[in-house]
CSV table of C-alpha atoms in Angstrom, one decimal:
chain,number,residue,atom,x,y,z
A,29,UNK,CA,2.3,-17.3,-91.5
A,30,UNK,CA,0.9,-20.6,-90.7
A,31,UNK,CA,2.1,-23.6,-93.5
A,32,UNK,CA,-0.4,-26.0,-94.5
A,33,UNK,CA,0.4,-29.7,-95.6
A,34,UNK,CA,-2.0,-32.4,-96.6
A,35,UNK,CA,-0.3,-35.2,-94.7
A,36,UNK,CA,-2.6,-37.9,-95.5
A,37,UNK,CA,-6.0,-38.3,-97.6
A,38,UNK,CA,-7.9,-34.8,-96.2
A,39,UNK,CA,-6.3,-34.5,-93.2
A,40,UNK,CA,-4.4,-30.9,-93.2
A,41,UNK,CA,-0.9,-29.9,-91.0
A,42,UNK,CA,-1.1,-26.3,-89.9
A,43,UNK,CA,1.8,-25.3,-88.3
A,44,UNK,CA,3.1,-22.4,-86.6
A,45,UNK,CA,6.8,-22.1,-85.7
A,46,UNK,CA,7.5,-20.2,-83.3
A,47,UNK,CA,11.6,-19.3,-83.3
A,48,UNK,CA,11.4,-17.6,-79.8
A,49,UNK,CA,10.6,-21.1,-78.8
A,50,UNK,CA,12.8,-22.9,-80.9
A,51,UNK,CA,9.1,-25.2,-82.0
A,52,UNK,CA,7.0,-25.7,-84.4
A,53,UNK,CA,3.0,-25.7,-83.1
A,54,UNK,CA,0.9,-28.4,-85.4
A,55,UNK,CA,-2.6,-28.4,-85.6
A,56,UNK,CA,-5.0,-31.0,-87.7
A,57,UNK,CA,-8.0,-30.0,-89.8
A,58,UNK,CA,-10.0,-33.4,-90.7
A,59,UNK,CA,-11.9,-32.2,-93.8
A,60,UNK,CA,-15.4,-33.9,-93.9
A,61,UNK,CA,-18.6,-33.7,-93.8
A,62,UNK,CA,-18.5,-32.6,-90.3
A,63,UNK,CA,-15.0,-31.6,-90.6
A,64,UNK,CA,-12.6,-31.9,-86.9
A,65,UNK,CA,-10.0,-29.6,-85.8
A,66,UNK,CA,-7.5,-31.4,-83.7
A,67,UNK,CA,-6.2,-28.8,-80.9
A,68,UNK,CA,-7.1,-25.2,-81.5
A,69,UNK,CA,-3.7,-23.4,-80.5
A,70,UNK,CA,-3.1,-20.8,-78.1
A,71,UNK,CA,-5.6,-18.1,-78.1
A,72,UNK,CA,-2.7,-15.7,-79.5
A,73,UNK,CA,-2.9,-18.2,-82.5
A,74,UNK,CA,-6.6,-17.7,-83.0
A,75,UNK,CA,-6.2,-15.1,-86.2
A,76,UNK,CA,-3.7,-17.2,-87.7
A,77,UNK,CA,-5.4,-20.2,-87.4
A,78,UNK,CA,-8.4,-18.7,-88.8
A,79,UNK,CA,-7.0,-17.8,-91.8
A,80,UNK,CA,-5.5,-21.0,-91.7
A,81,UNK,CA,-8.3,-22.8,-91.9
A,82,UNK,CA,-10.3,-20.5,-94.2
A,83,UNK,CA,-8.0,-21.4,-97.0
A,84,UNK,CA,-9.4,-25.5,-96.1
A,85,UNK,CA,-13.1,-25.2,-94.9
A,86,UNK,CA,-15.6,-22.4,-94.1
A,87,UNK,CA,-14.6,-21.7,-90.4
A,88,UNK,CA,-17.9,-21.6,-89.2
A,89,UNK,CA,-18.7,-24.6,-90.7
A,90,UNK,CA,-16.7,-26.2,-88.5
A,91,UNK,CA,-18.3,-29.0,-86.7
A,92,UNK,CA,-16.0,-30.8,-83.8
A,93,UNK,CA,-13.0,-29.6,-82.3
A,94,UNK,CA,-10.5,-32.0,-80.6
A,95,UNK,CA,-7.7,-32.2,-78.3
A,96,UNK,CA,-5.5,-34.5,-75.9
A,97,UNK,CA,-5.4,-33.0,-72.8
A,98,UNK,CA,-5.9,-29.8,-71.1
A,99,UNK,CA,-3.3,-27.6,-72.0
A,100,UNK,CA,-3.2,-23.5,-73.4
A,101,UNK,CA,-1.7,-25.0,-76.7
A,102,UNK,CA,-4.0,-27.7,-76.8
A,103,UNK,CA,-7.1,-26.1,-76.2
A,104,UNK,CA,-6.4,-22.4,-75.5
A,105,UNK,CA,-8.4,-20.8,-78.5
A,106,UNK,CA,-11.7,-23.0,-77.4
A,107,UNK,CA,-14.2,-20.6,-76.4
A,108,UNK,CA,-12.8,-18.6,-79.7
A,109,UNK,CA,-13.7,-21.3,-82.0
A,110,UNK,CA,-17.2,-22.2,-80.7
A,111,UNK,CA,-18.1,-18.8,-81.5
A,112,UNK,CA,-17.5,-18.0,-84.6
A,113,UNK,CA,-18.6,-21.7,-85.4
A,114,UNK,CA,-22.0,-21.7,-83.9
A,115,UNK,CA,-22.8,-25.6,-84.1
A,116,UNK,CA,-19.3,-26.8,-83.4
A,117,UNK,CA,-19.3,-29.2,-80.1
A,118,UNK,CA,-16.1,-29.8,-78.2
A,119,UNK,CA,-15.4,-33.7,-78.8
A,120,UNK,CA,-13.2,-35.4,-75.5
A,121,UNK,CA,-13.1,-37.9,-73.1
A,122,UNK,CA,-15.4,-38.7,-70.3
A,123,UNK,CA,-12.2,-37.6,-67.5
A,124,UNK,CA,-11.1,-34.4,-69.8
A,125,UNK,CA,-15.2,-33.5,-69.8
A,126,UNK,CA,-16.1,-33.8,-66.5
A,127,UNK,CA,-12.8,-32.8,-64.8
A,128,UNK,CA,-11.9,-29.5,-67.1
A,129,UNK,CA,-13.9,-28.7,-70.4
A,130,UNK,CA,-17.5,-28.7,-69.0
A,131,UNK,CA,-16.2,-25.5,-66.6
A,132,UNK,CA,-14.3,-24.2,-69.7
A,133,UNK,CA,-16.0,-24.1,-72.4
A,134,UNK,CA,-18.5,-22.2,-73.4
A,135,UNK,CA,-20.8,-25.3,-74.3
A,136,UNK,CA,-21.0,-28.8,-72.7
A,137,UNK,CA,-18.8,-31.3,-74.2
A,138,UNK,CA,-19.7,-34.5,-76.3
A,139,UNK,CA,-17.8,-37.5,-74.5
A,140,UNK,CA,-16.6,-40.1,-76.1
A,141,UNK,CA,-15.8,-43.4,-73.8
A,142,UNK,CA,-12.6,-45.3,-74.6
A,143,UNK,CA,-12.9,-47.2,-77.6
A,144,UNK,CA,-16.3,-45.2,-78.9
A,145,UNK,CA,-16.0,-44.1,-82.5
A,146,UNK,CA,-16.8,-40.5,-83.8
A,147,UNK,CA,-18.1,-40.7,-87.7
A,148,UNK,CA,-17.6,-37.1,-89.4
A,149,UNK,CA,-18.7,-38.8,-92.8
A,150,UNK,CA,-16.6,-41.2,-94.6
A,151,UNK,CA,-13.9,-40.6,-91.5
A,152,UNK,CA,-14.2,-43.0,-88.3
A,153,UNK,CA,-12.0,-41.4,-85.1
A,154,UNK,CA,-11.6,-43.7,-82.4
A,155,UNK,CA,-10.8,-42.0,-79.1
A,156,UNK,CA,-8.4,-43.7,-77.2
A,157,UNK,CA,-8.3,-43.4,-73.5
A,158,UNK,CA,-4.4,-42.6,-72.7
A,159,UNK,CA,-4.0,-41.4,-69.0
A,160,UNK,CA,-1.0,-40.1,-68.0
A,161,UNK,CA,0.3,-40.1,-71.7
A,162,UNK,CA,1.6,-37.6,-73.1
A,163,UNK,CA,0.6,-36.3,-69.4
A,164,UNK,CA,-2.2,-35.4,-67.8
A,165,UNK,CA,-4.9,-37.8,-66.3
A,166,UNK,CA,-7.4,-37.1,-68.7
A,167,UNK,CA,-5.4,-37.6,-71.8
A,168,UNK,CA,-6.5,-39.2,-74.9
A,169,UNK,CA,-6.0,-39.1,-78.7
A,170,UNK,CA,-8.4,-40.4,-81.7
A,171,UNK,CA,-7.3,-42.8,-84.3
A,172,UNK,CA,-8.6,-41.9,-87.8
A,173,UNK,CA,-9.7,-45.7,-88.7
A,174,UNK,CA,-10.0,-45.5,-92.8
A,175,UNK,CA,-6.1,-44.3,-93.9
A,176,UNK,CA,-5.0,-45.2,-90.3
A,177,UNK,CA,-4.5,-41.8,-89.1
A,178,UNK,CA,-2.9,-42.0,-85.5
A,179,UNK,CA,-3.6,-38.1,-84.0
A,180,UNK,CA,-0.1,-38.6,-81.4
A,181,UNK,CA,-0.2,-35.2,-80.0
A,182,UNK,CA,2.7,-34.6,-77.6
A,183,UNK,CA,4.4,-38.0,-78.6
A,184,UNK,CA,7.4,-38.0,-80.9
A,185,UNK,CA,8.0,-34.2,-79.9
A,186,UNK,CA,11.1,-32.7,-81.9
A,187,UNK,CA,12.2,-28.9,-81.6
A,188,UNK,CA,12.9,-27.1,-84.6
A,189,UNK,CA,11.6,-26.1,-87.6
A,190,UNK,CA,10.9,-29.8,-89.6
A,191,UNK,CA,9.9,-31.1,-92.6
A,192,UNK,CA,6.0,-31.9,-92.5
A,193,UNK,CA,6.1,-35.2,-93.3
A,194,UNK,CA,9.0,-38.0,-92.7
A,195,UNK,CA,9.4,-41.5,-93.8
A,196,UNK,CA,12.8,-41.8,-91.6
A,197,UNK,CA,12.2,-42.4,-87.9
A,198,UNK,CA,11.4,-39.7,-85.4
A,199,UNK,CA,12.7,-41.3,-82.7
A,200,UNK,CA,16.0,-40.1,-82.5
A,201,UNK,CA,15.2,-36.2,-82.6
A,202,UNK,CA,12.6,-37.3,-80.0
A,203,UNK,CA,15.0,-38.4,-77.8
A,204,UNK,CA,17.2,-35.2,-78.1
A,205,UNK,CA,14.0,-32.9,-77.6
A,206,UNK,CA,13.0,-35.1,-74.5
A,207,UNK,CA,16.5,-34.8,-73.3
A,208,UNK,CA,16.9,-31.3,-73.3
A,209,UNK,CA,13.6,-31.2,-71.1
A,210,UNK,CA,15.0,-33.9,-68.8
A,211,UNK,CA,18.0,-31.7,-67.9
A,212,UNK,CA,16.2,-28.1,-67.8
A,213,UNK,CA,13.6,-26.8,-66.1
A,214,UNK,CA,10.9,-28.2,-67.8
A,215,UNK,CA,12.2,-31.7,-66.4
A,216,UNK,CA,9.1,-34.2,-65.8
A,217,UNK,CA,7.8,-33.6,-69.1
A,218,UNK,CA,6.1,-37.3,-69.5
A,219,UNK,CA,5.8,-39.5,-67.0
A,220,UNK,CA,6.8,-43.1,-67.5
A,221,UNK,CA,5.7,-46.6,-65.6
A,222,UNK,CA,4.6,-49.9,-66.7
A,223,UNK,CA,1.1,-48.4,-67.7
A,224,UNK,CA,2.7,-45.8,-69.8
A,225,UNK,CA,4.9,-48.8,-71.9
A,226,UNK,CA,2.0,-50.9,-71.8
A,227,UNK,CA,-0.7,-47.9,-73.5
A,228,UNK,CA,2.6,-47.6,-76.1
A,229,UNK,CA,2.2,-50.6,-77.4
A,230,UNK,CA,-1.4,-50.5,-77.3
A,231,UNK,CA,-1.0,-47.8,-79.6
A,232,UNK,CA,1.3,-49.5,-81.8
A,233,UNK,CA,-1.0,-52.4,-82.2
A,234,UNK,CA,-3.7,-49.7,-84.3
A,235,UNK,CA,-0.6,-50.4,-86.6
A,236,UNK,CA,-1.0,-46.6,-87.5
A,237,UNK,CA,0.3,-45.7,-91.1
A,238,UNK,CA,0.4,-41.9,-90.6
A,239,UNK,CA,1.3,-40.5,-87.1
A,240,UNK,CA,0.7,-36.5,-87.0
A,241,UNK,CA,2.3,-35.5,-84.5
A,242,UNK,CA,2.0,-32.4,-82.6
A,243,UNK,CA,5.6,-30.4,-82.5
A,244,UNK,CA,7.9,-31.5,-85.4
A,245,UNK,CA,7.6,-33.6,-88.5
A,246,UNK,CA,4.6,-35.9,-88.8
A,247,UNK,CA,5.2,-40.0,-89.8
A,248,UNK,CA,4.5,-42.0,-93.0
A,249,UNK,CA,5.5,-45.4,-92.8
A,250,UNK,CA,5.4,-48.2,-90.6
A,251,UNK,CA,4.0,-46.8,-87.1
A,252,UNK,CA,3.7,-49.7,-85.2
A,253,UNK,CA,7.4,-50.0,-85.2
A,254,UNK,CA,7.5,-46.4,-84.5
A,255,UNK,CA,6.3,-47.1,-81.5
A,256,UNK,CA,8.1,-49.6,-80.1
A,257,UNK,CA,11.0,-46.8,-81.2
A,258,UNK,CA,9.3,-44.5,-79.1
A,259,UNK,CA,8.6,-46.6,-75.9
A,260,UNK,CA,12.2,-47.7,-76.3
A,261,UNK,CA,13.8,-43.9,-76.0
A,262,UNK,CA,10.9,-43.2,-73.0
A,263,UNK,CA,12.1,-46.0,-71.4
A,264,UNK,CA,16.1,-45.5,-71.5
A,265,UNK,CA,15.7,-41.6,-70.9
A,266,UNK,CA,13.1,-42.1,-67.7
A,267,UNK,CA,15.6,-45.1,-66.6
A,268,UNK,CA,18.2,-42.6,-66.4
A,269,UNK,CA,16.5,-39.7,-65.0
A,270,UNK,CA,14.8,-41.8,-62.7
A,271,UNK,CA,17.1,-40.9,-59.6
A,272,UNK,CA,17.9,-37.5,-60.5
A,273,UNK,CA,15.7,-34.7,-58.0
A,274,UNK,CA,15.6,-31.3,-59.3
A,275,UNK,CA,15.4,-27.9,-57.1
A,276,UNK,CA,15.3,-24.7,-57.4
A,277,UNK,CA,16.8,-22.1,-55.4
């Protein structure tokens, strides 16, 4: 059964932990006057997201549904949510639109530009332009102006089954999920370059209070220093991986 969490003013956790994985899946309901649901879930999570959501809003009162990149537990249960909310629009990015969503989806996309701000009532979401980070060229997240609400996505990425909500940094967990990927199969997991540091600390300049963060515990505190945590561990993992190739027989 899905948990829910109110980890900032209206803004609703639902996660789904999955053991078989060894990860919790987090989604965001932004309850408003046109409330947001920030990635959908697989489509296998569709009935327990429903319900989910039921217990927060009218489902088909749903008005905008969000997401960072193109991805099956990013946007996977799409198509579901658009119909049982008939005047939901997918809200992305001008790159995730044109490149993937406007095929996908059952209705054309709104696009935001970088920097253009969504209002859903007394809630202001930026949507920030963040190729590349987590991964994928037409990443992005949205930045919830009002309580400071940074939507991270992949970023801060711990295994396990968290706490909702930490005031203690993520960053070490992070580094130990990211890691584990490094030396697996999943290696290549994020990418990492100058742009990738440099759209870090962009990111920590929103000076975020809240980060709600995809797979593990979300973040109350200081967030701009939980950035620079975060480009710090990307930086000394990547440096170390850097050289390593990785084949399979």
């Amino acid at each position: 059964m899905a948990r829910i969490d109110e980890i900032a003013p209206d803004i609703f956790r639902i996660s789904i932990y999955v053991p078989d994985f060894g990860m919790q899946f987090n989604h965001f309901l932004i309850r408003d006057e046109e409330p947001l649901l920030f990635a959908t879930g697989f489509r296998m999570f569709f009935p327990e997201m429903r319900e989910a959501v039921a217990k927060i809003i009218k489902p088909s009162e749903l008005r905008w549904i969000g997401f960072s990149h193109f991805e099956s537990d990013e946007c996977g249960a799409l198509n579901q949510w658009l119909k049982i909310a008939p005047h939901s629009e997918v809200v992305t990015g001008f790159v995730s639109g044109m490149v993937n969503i406007n095929d996908f989806a059952d209705r054309a996309a709104h696009l935001l530009q970088n920097g253009e701000v969504l209002t859903i009532g007394q809630k202001k979401l930026r949507y920030i332009s963040t190729p590349q980070v987590p991964h994928g060229w037409d990443a992005g997240l949205f930045f919830e102006e009002n309580d400071r609400t940074l939507l991270t996505s992949d970023l801060f990425h711990q295994n396990g089954d968290t706490a909702p909500l930490s005031k203690e940094s993520l960053a070490e967990r992070a580094r130990e999920t990211l890691m584990a990927f490094e030396e697996g199969p999943l290696a290549g997991y994020v990418p990492y370059n100058q742009k990738t540091d440099r759209i870090l600390q962009n990111l920590g300049e929103l000076e975020p209070r809240t980060l709600a963060v995809m797979h593990g515990s979300s973040f109350s505190g200081n967030g701009k220093q939980e950035m620079q945590n975060l480009r710090e561990v990307w930086k000394s993992i990547m440096e170390e991986t850097k050289d390593q190739t990785h084949f399979s027989n």
